[in-house]
């Protein structure tokens, strides 16, 4: 009789343990699933952030002339001229703002030159000249698109010669090579060698 009670008691205990084991197993499955879902979500968020970082391309542009803080600036790709003017401190009181296209999108290595009021940039529209890459990647100034002030910054070119270069461009078109500079007068081989150090023809 006692043996039967022991057997029945053992069976009940085993049954109860089995029930708790099954319940524990069932309850633990959703938790694991939730953990996996959270891990997947975190991974997706990380991937999205990495993609966004890659998409946020930067460009480097140079602004000079009549702005308060001329220099090289980094902006987001497709930024506009207006944003560059703002981060460079805004215009000086002498800036010619009439012809500048503030809505124009900037490109990497663009050079923006803000003219003085009444300044001469060779008869070209300031909205076009200002957004050309006047300074190349090597730091040299393009004789075919530089303004008068930019030309004067080149060794061997003073105020008179700079104006003659602008006049030549207005009448004859672009310079094809450095030898063409001799056509404007007052420029010899030695001067041309000096100019070549800081200028190029594109």
mmCIF file with all atom_site columns, N, CA and C in Angstrom, residues 132-185:
data_model
loop_
_atom_site.group_PDB
_atom_site.id
_atom_site.type_symbol
_atom_site.label_atom_id
_atom_site.label_alt_id
_atom_site.label_comp_id
_atom_site.label_asym_id
_atom_site.label_entity_id
_atom_site.label_seq_id
_atom_site.pdbx_PDB_ins_code
_atom_site.Cartn_x
_atom_site.Cartn_y
_atom_site.Cartn_z
_atom_site.occupancy
_atom_site.B_iso_or_equiv
_atom_site.pdbx_formal_charge
_atom_site.auth_seq_id
_atom_site.auth_comp_id
_atom_site.auth_asym_id
_atom_site.auth_atom_id
_atom_site.pdbx_PDB_model_num
ATOM 1   N N  . UNK A 1 132 ? 32.824 80.008 -61.835 1.00 0.00 ? 132 UNK A N  1
ATOM 2   C CA . UNK A 1 132 ? 33.777 79.196 -62.591 1.00 0.00 ? 132 UNK A CA 1
ATOM 3   C C  . UNK A 1 132 ? 34.914 78.768 -61.680 1.00 0.00 ? 132 UNK A C  1
ATOM 4   N N  . UNK A 1 133 ? 35.578 77.668 -62.003 1.00 0.00 ? 133 UNK A N  1
ATOM 5   C CA . UNK A 1 133 ? 36.738 77.233 -61.232 1.00 0.00 ? 133 UNK A CA 1
ATOM 6   C C  . UNK A 1 133 ? 37.959 77.996 -61.728 1.00 0.00 ? 133 UNK A C  1
ATOM 7   N N  . UNK A 1 134 ? 38.096 79.268 -61.283 1.00 0.00 ? 134 UNK A N  1
ATOM 8   C CA . UNK A 1 134 ? 39.202 80.114 -61.713 1.00 0.00 ? 134 UNK A CA 1
ATOM 9   C C  . UNK A 1 134 ? 40.518 79.559 -61.199 1.00 0.00 ? 134 UNK A C  1
ATOM 10  N N  . UNK A 1 135 ? 40.507 79.033 -59.967 1.00 0.00 ? 135 UNK A N  1
ATOM 11  C CA . UNK A 1 135 ? 41.704 78.426 -59.391 1.00 0.00 ? 135 UNK A CA 1
ATOM 12  C C  . UNK A 1 135 ? 41.595 76.919 -59.508 1.00 0.00 ? 135 UNK A C  1
ATOM 13  N N  . UNK A 1 136 ? 42.570 76.300 -60.151 1.00 0.00 ? 136 UNK A N  1
ATOM 14  C CA . UNK A 1 136 ? 42.556 74.855 -60.358 1.00 0.00 ? 136 UNK A CA 1
ATOM 15  C C  . UNK A 1 136 ? 42.975 74.100 -59.110 1.00 0.00 ? 136 UNK A C  1
ATOM 16  N N  . UNK A 1 137 ? 42.964 72.777 -59.218 1.00 0.00 ? 137 UNK A N  1
ATOM 17  C CA . UNK A 1 137 ? 43.326 71.926 -58.079 1.00 0.00 ? 137 UNK A CA 1
ATOM 18  C C  . UNK A 1 137 ? 44.774 72.153 -57.650 1.00 0.00 ? 137 UNK A C  1
ATOM 19  N N  . UNK A 1 138 ? 45.617 72.602 -58.592 1.00 0.00 ? 138 UNK A N  1
ATOM 20  C CA . UNK A 1 138 ? 47.027 72.856 -58.279 1.00 0.00 ? 138 UNK A CA 1
ATOM 21  C C  . UNK A 1 138 ? 47.259 74.261 -57.735 1.00 0.00 ? 138 UNK A C  1
ATOM 22  N N  . UNK A 1 139 ? 46.170 75.041 -57.563 1.00 0.00 ? 139 UNK A N  1
ATOM 23  C CA . UNK A 1 139 ? 46.285 76.382 -57.005 1.00 0.00 ? 139 UNK A CA 1
ATOM 24  C C  . UNK A 1 139 ? 46.606 77.459 -58.017 1.00 0.00 ? 139 UNK A C  1
ATOM 25  N N  . UNK A 1 140 ? 46.686 77.110 -59.301 1.00 0.00 ? 140 UNK A N  1
ATOM 26  C CA . UNK A 1 140 ? 47.008 78.091 -60.337 1.00 0.00 ? 140 UNK A CA 1
ATOM 27  C C  . UNK A 1 140 ? 45.746 78.777 -60.867 1.00 0.00 ? 140 UNK A C  1
ATOM 28  N N  . UNK A 1 141 ? 45.895 80.051 -61.224 1.00 0.00 ? 141 UNK A N  1
ATOM 29  C CA . UNK A 1 141 ? 44.774 80.862 -61.702 1.00 0.00 ? 141 UNK A CA 1
ATOM 30  C C  . UNK A 1 141 ? 44.657 80.764 -63.222 1.00 0.00 ? 141 UNK A C  1
ATOM 31  N N  . UNK A 1 142 ? 43.441 80.582 -63.700 1.00 0.00 ? 142 UNK A N  1
ATOM 32  C CA . UNK A 1 142 ? 43.188 80.477 -65.139 1.00 0.00 ? 142 UNK A CA 1
ATOM 33  C C  . UNK A 1 142 ? 43.135 81.874 -65.755 1.00 0.00 ? 142 UNK A C  1
ATOM 34  N N  . UNK A 1 143 ? 44.049 82.156 -66.674 1.00 0.00 ? 143 UNK A N  1
ATOM 35  C CA . UNK A 1 143 ? 44.108 83.475 -67.309 1.00 0.00 ? 143 UNK A CA 1
ATOM 36  C C  . UNK A 1 143 ? 42.868 83.776 -68.143 1.00 0.00 ? 143 UNK A C  1
ATOM 37  N N  . UNK A 1 144 ? 42.162 82.751 -68.567 1.00 0.00 ? 144 UNK A N  1
ATOM 38  C CA . UNK A 1 144 ? 41.002 82.961 -69.440 1.00 0.00 ? 144 UNK A CA 1
ATOM 39  C C  . UNK A 1 144 ? 39.700 83.236 -68.693 1.00 0.00 ? 144 UNK A C  1
ATOM 40  N N  . UNK A 1 145 ? 39.708 83.139 -67.367 1.00 0.00 ? 145 UNK A N  1
ATOM 41  C CA . UNK A 1 145 ? 38.466 83.413 -66.632 1.00 0.00 ? 145 UNK A CA 1
ATOM 42  C C  . UNK A 1 145 ? 38.679 84.256 -65.377 1.00 0.00 ? 145 UNK A C  1
ATOM 43  N N  . UNK A 1 146 ? 39.931 84.619 -65.095 1.00 0.00 ? 146 UNK A N  1
ATOM 44  C CA . UNK A 1 146 ? 40.228 85.395 -63.885 1.00 0.00 ? 146 UNK A CA 1
ATOM 45  C C  . UNK A 1 146 ? 39.760 86.842 -64.012 1.00 0.00 ? 146 UNK A C  1
ATOM 46  N N  . UNK A 1 147 ? 39.381 87.432 -62.887 1.00 0.00 ? 147 UNK A N  1
ATOM 47  C CA . UNK A 1 147 ? 39.005 88.846 -62.851 1.00 0.00 ? 147 UNK A CA 1
ATOM 48  C C  . UNK A 1 147 ? 40.280 89.700 -62.790 1.00 0.00 ? 147 UNK A C  1
ATOM 49  N N  . UNK A 1 148 ? 40.096 91.001 -62.838 1.00 0.00 ? 148 UNK A N  1
ATOM 50  C CA . UNK A 1 148 ? 41.245 91.905 -62.800 1.00 0.00 ? 148 UNK A CA 1
ATOM 51  C C  . UNK A 1 148 ? 42.028 91.758 -61.496 1.00 0.00 ? 148 UNK A C  1
ATOM 52  N N  . UNK A 1 149 ? 41.313 91.688 -60.373 1.00 0.00 ? 149 UNK A N  1
ATOM 53  C CA . UNK A 1 149 ? 41.979 91.557 -59.074 1.00 0.00 ? 149 UNK A CA 1
ATOM 54  C C  . UNK A 1 149 ? 42.759 90.248 -58.978 1.00 0.00 ? 149 UNK A C  1
ATOM 55  N N  . UNK A 1 150 ? 42.195 89.186 -59.528 1.00 0.00 ? 150 UNK A N  1
ATOM 56  C CA . UNK A 1 150 ? 42.873 87.883 -59.508 1.00 0.00 ? 150 UNK A CA 1
ATOM 57  C C  . UNK A 1 150 ? 44.121 87.912 -60.383 1.00 0.00 ? 150 UNK A C  1
ATOM 58  N N  . UNK A 1 151 ? 44.024 88.564 -61.535 1.00 0.00 ? 151 UNK A N  1
ATOM 59  C CA . UNK A 1 151 ? 45.187 88.676 -62.427 1.00 0.00 ? 151 UNK A CA 1
ATOM 60  C C  . UNK A 1 151 ? 46.314 89.454 -61.750 1.00 0.00 ? 151 UNK A C  1
ATOM 61  N N  . UNK A 1 152 ? 45.955 90.491 -61.011 1.00 0.00 ? 152 UNK A N  1
ATOM 62  C CA . UNK A 1 152 ? 46.962 91.319 -60.337 1.00 0.00 ? 152 UNK A CA 1
ATOM 63  C C  . UNK A 1 152 ? 47.685 90.568 -59.223 1.00 0.00 ? 152 UNK A C  1
ATOM 64  N N  . UNK A 1 153 ? 47.094 89.464 -58.761 1.00 0.00 ? 153 UNK A N  1
ATOM 65  C CA . UNK A 1 153 ? 47.747 88.672 -57.708 1.00 0.00 ? 153 UNK A CA 1
ATOM 66  C C  . UNK A 1 153 ? 48.838 87.761 -58.269 1.00 0.00 ? 153 UNK A C  1
ATOM 67  N N  . UNK A 1 154 ? 48.936 87.695 -59.605 1.00 0.00 ? 154 UNK A N  1
ATOM 68  C CA . UNK A 1 154 ? 49.939 86.843 -60.261 1.00 0.00 ? 154 UNK A CA 1
ATOM 69  C C  . UNK A 1 154 ? 51.243 87.622 -60.419 1.00 0.00 ? 154 UNK A C  1
ATOM 70  N N  . UNK A 1 155 ? 52.390 87.061 -60.034 1.00 0.00 ? 155 UNK A N  1
ATOM 71  C CA . UNK A 1 155 ? 53.681 87.748 -60.207 1.00 0.00 ? 155 UNK A CA 1
ATOM 72  C C  . UNK A 1 155 ? 53.906 88.131 -61.673 1.00 0.00 ? 155 UNK A C  1
ATOM 73  N N  . UNK A 1 156 ? 54.324 89.382 -61.893 1.00 0.00 ? 156 UNK A N  1
ATOM 74  C CA . UNK A 1 156 ? 54.589 89.835 -63.256 1.00 0.00 ? 156 UNK A CA 1
ATOM 75  C C  . UNK A 1 156 ? 53.418 90.557 -63.896 1.00 0.00 ? 156 UNK A C  1
ATOM 76  N N  . UNK A 1 157 ? 52.261 90.566 -63.229 1.00 0.00 ? 157 UNK A N  1
ATOM 77  C CA . UNK A 1 157 ? 51.081 91.239 -63.783 1.00 0.00 ? 157 UNK A CA 1
ATOM 78  C C  . UNK A 1 157 ? 50.636 92.346 -62.826 1.00 0.00 ? 157 UNK A C  1
ATOM 79  N N  . UNK A 1 158 ? 50.712 93.580 -63.320 1.00 0.00 ? 158 UNK A N  1
ATOM 80  C CA . UNK A 1 158 ? 50.253 94.727 -62.539 1.00 0.00 ? 158 UNK A CA 1
ATOM 81  C C  . UNK A 1 158 ? 48.896 95.195 -63.025 1.00 0.00 ? 158 UNK A C  1
ATOM 82  N N  . UNK A 1 159 ? 48.516 96.390 -62.588 1.00 0.00 ? 159 UNK A N  1
ATOM 83  C CA . UNK A 1 159 ? 47.194 96.927 -62.919 1.00 0.00 ? 159 UNK A CA 1
ATOM 84  C C  . UNK A 1 159 ? 47.019 97.123 -64.424 1.00 0.00 ? 159 UNK A C  1
ATOM 85  N N  . UNK A 1 160 ? 48.015 97.717 -65.068 1.00 0.00 ? 160 UNK A N  1
ATOM 86  C CA . UNK A 1 160 ? 47.925 97.999 -66.510 1.00 0.00 ? 160 UNK A CA 1
ATOM 87  C C  . UNK A 1 160 ? 47.873 96.705 -67.321 1.00 0.00 ? 160 UNK A C  1
ATOM 88  N N  . UNK A 1 161 ? 48.778 95.775 -67.003 1.00 0.00 ? 161 UNK A N  1
ATOM 89  C CA . UNK A 1 161 ? 48.820 94.498 -67.742 1.00 0.00 ? 161 UNK A CA 1
ATOM 90  C C  . UNK A 1 161 ? 47.534 93.698 -67.534 1.00 0.00 ? 161 UNK A C  1
ATOM 91  N N  . UNK A 1 162 ? 47.018 93.718 -66.311 1.00 0.00 ? 162 UNK A N  1
ATOM 92  C CA . UNK A 1 162 ? 45.768 93.002 -66.029 1.00 0.00 ? 162 UNK A CA 1
ATOM 93  C C  . UNK A 1 162 ? 44.633 93.534 -66.893 1.00 0.00 ? 162 UNK A C  1
ATOM 94  N N  . UNK A 1 163 ? 44.566 94.866 -67.020 1.00 0.00 ? 163 UNK A N  1
ATOM 95  C CA . UNK A 1 163 ? 43.512 95.463 -67.849 1.00 0.00 ? 163 UNK A CA 1
ATOM 96  C C  . UNK A 1 163 ? 43.694 95.098 -69.320 1.00 0.00 ? 163 UNK A C  1
ATOM 97  N N  . UNK A 1 164 ? 44.948 95.044 -69.765 1.00 0.00 ? 164 UNK A N  1
ATOM 98  C CA . UNK A 1 164 ? 45.204 94.673 -71.162 1.00 0.00 ? 164 UNK A CA 1
ATOM 99  C C  . UNK A 1 164 ? 44.791 93.226 -71.441 1.00 0.00 ? 164 UNK A C  1
ATOM 100 N N  . UNK A 1 165 ? 45.006 92.368 -70.446 1.00 0.00 ? 165 UNK A N  1
ATOM 101 C CA . UNK A 1 165 ? 44.588 90.967 -70.598 1.00 0.00 ? 165 UNK A CA 1
ATOM 102 C C  . UNK A 1 165 ? 43.068 90.888 -70.735 1.00 0.00 ? 165 UNK A C  1
ATOM 103 N N  . UNK A 1 166 ? 42.354 91.679 -69.925 1.00 0.00 ? 166 UNK A N  1
ATOM 104 C CA . UNK A 1 166 ? 40.892 91.710 -70.006 1.00 0.00 ? 166 UNK A CA 1
ATOM 105 C C  . UNK A 1 166 ? 40.435 92.246 -71.361 1.00 0.00 ? 166 UNK A C  1
ATOM 106 N N  . UNK A 1 167 ? 41.121 93.298 -71.834 1.00 0.00 ? 167 UNK A N  1
ATOM 107 C CA . UNK A 1 167 ? 40.778 93.875 -73.139 1.00 0.00 ? 167 UNK A CA 1
ATOM 108 C C  . UNK A 1 167 ? 41.006 92.868 -74.262 1.00 0.00 ? 167 UNK A C  1
ATOM 109 N N  . UNK A 1 168 ? 42.113 92.121 -74.160 1.00 0.00 ? 168 UNK A N  1
ATOM 110 C CA . UNK A 1 168 ? 42.422 91.105 -75.173 1.00 0.00 ? 168 UNK A CA 1
ATOM 111 C C  . UNK A 1 168 ? 41.330 90.038 -75.197 1.00 0.00 ? 168 UNK A C  1
ATOM 112 N N  . UNK A 1 169 ? 40.924 89.579 -74.019 1.00 0.00 ? 169 UNK A N  1
ATOM 113 C CA . UNK A 1 169 ? 39.876 88.555 -73.941 1.00 0.00 ? 169 UNK A CA 1
ATOM 114 C C  . UNK A 1 169 ? 38.564 89.059 -74.523 1.00 0.00 ? 169 UNK A C  1
ATOM 115 N N  . UNK A 1 170 ? 38.291 90.356 -74.306 1.00 0.00 ? 170 UNK A N  1
ATOM 116 C CA . UNK A 1 170 ? 37.047 90.918 -74.819 1.00 0.00 ? 170 UNK A CA 1
ATOM 117 C C  . UNK A 1 170 ? 37.030 91.037 -76.333 1.00 0.00 ? 170 UNK A C  1
ATOM 118 N N  . UNK A 1 171 ? 38.212 91.283 -76.929 1.00 0.00 ? 171 UNK A N  1
ATOM 119 C CA . UNK A 1 171 ? 38.276 91.481 -78.386 1.00 0.00 ? 171 UNK A CA 1
ATOM 120 C C  . UNK A 1 171 ? 38.682 90.218 -79.148 1.00 0.00 ? 171 UNK A C  1
ATOM 121 N N  . UNK A 1 172 ? 39.693 89.502 -78.634 1.00 0.00 ? 172 UNK A N  1
ATOM 122 C CA . UNK A 1 172 ? 40.262 88.365 -79.363 1.00 0.00 ? 172 UNK A CA 1
ATOM 123 C C  . UNK A 1 172 ? 39.742 87.001 -78.890 1.00 0.00 ? 172 UNK A C  1
ATOM 124 N N  . UNK A 1 173 ? 39.156 86.967 -77.695 1.00 0.00 ? 173 UNK A N  1
ATOM 125 C CA . UNK A 1 173 ? 38.730 85.677 -77.149 1.00 0.00 ? 173 UNK A CA 1
ATOM 126 C C  . UNK A 1 173 ? 39.757 85.135 -76.168 1.00 0.00 ? 173 UNK A C  1
ATOM 127 N N  . UNK A 1 174 ? 39.784 83.833 -75.980 1.00 0.00 ? 174 UNK A N  1
ATOM 128 C CA . UNK A 1 174 ? 40.659 83.228 -74.973 1.00 0.00 ? 174 UNK A CA 1
ATOM 129 C C  . UNK A 1 174 ? 42.111 83.146 -75.444 1.00 0.00 ? 174 UNK A C  1
ATOM 130 N N  . UNK A 1 175 ? 43.025 83.060 -74.471 1.00 0.00 ? 175 UNK A N  1
ATOM 131 C CA . UNK A 1 175 ? 44.432 82.796 -74.772 1.00 0.00 ? 175 UNK A CA 1
ATOM 132 C C  . UNK A 1 175 ? 44.592 81.300 -75.047 1.00 0.00 ? 175 UNK A C  1
ATOM 133 N N  . UNK A 1 176 ? 45.270 80.960 -76.128 1.00 0.00 ? 176 UNK A N  1
ATOM 134 C CA . UNK A 1 176 ? 45.484 79.546 -76.467 1.00 0.00 ? 176 UNK A CA 1
ATOM 135 C C  . UNK A 1 176 ? 46.767 79.011 -75.841 1.00 0.00 ? 176 UNK A C  1
ATOM 136 N N  . UNK A 1 177 ? 47.739 79.900 -75.635 1.00 0.00 ? 177 UNK A N  1
ATOM 137 C CA . UNK A 1 177 ? 48.992 79.525 -74.982 1.00 0.00 ? 177 UNK A CA 1
ATOM 138 C C  . UNK A 1 177 ? 49.627 80.777 -74.387 1.00 0.00 ? 177 UNK A C  1
ATOM 139 N N  . UNK A 1 178 ? 50.700 80.597 -73.617 1.00 0.00 ? 178 UNK A N  1
ATOM 140 C CA . UNK A 1 178 ? 51.337 81.733 -72.950 1.00 0.00 ? 178 UNK A CA 1
ATOM 141 C C  . UNK A 1 178 ? 51.995 82.704 -73.934 1.00 0.00 ? 178 UNK A C  1
ATOM 142 N N  . UNK A 1 179 ? 52.376 82.211 -75.097 1.00 0.00 ? 179 UNK A N  1
ATOM 143 C CA . UNK A 1 179 ? 52.994 83.079 -76.103 1.00 0.00 ? 179 UNK A CA 1
ATOM 144 C C  . UNK A 1 179 ? 52.042 84.175 -76.562 1.00 0.00 ? 179 UNK A C  1
ATOM 145 N N  . UNK A 1 180 ? 50.727 83.899 -76.477 1.00 0.00 ? 180 UNK A N  1
ATOM 146 C CA . UNK A 1 180 ? 49.736 84.906 -76.877 1.00 0.00 ? 180 UNK A CA 1
ATOM 147 C C  . UNK A 1 180 ? 49.816 86.154 -76.012 1.00 0.00 ? 180 UNK A C  1
ATOM 148 N N  . UNK A 1 181 ? 50.383 86.025 -74.809 1.00 0.00 ? 181 UNK A N  1
ATOM 149 C CA . UNK A 1 181 ? 50.505 87.183 -73.920 1.00 0.00 ? 181 UNK A CA 1
ATOM 150 C C  . UNK A 1 181 ? 51.399 88.273 -74.515 1.00 0.00 ? 181 UNK A C  1
ATOM 151 N N  . UNK A 1 182 ? 52.314 87.876 -75.371 1.00 0.00 ? 182 UNK A N  1
ATOM 152 C CA . UNK A 1 182 ? 53.223 88.852 -75.983 1.00 0.00 ? 182 UNK A CA 1
ATOM 153 C C  . UNK A 1 182 ? 52.473 89.834 -76.873 1.00 0.00 ? 182 UNK A C  1
ATOM 154 N N  . UNK A 1 183 ? 51.283 89.424 -77.322 1.00 0.00 ? 183 UNK A N  1
ATOM 155 C CA . UNK A 1 183 ? 50.497 90.274 -78.225 1.00 0.00 ? 183 UNK A CA 1
ATOM 156 C C  . UNK A 1 183 ? 49.951 91.515 -77.520 1.00 0.00 ? 183 UNK A C  1
ATOM 157 N N  . UNK A 1 184 ? 49.866 91.484 -76.195 1.00 0.00 ? 184 UNK A N  1
ATOM 158 C CA . UNK A 1 184 ? 49.307 92.643 -75.492 1.00 0.00 ? 184 UNK A CA 1
ATOM 159 C C  . UNK A 1 184 ? 50.384 93.666 -75.135 1.00 0.00 ? 184 UNK A C  1
ATOM 160 N N  . UNK A 1 185 ? 51.661 93.312 -75.360 1.00 0.00 ? 185 UNK A N  1
ATOM 161 C CA . UNK A 1 185 ? 52.756 94.233 -75.093 1.00 0.00 ? 185 UNK A CA 1
ATOM 162 C C  . UNK A 1 185 ? 53.217 94.194 -73.642 1.00 0.00 ? 185 UNK A C  1
#
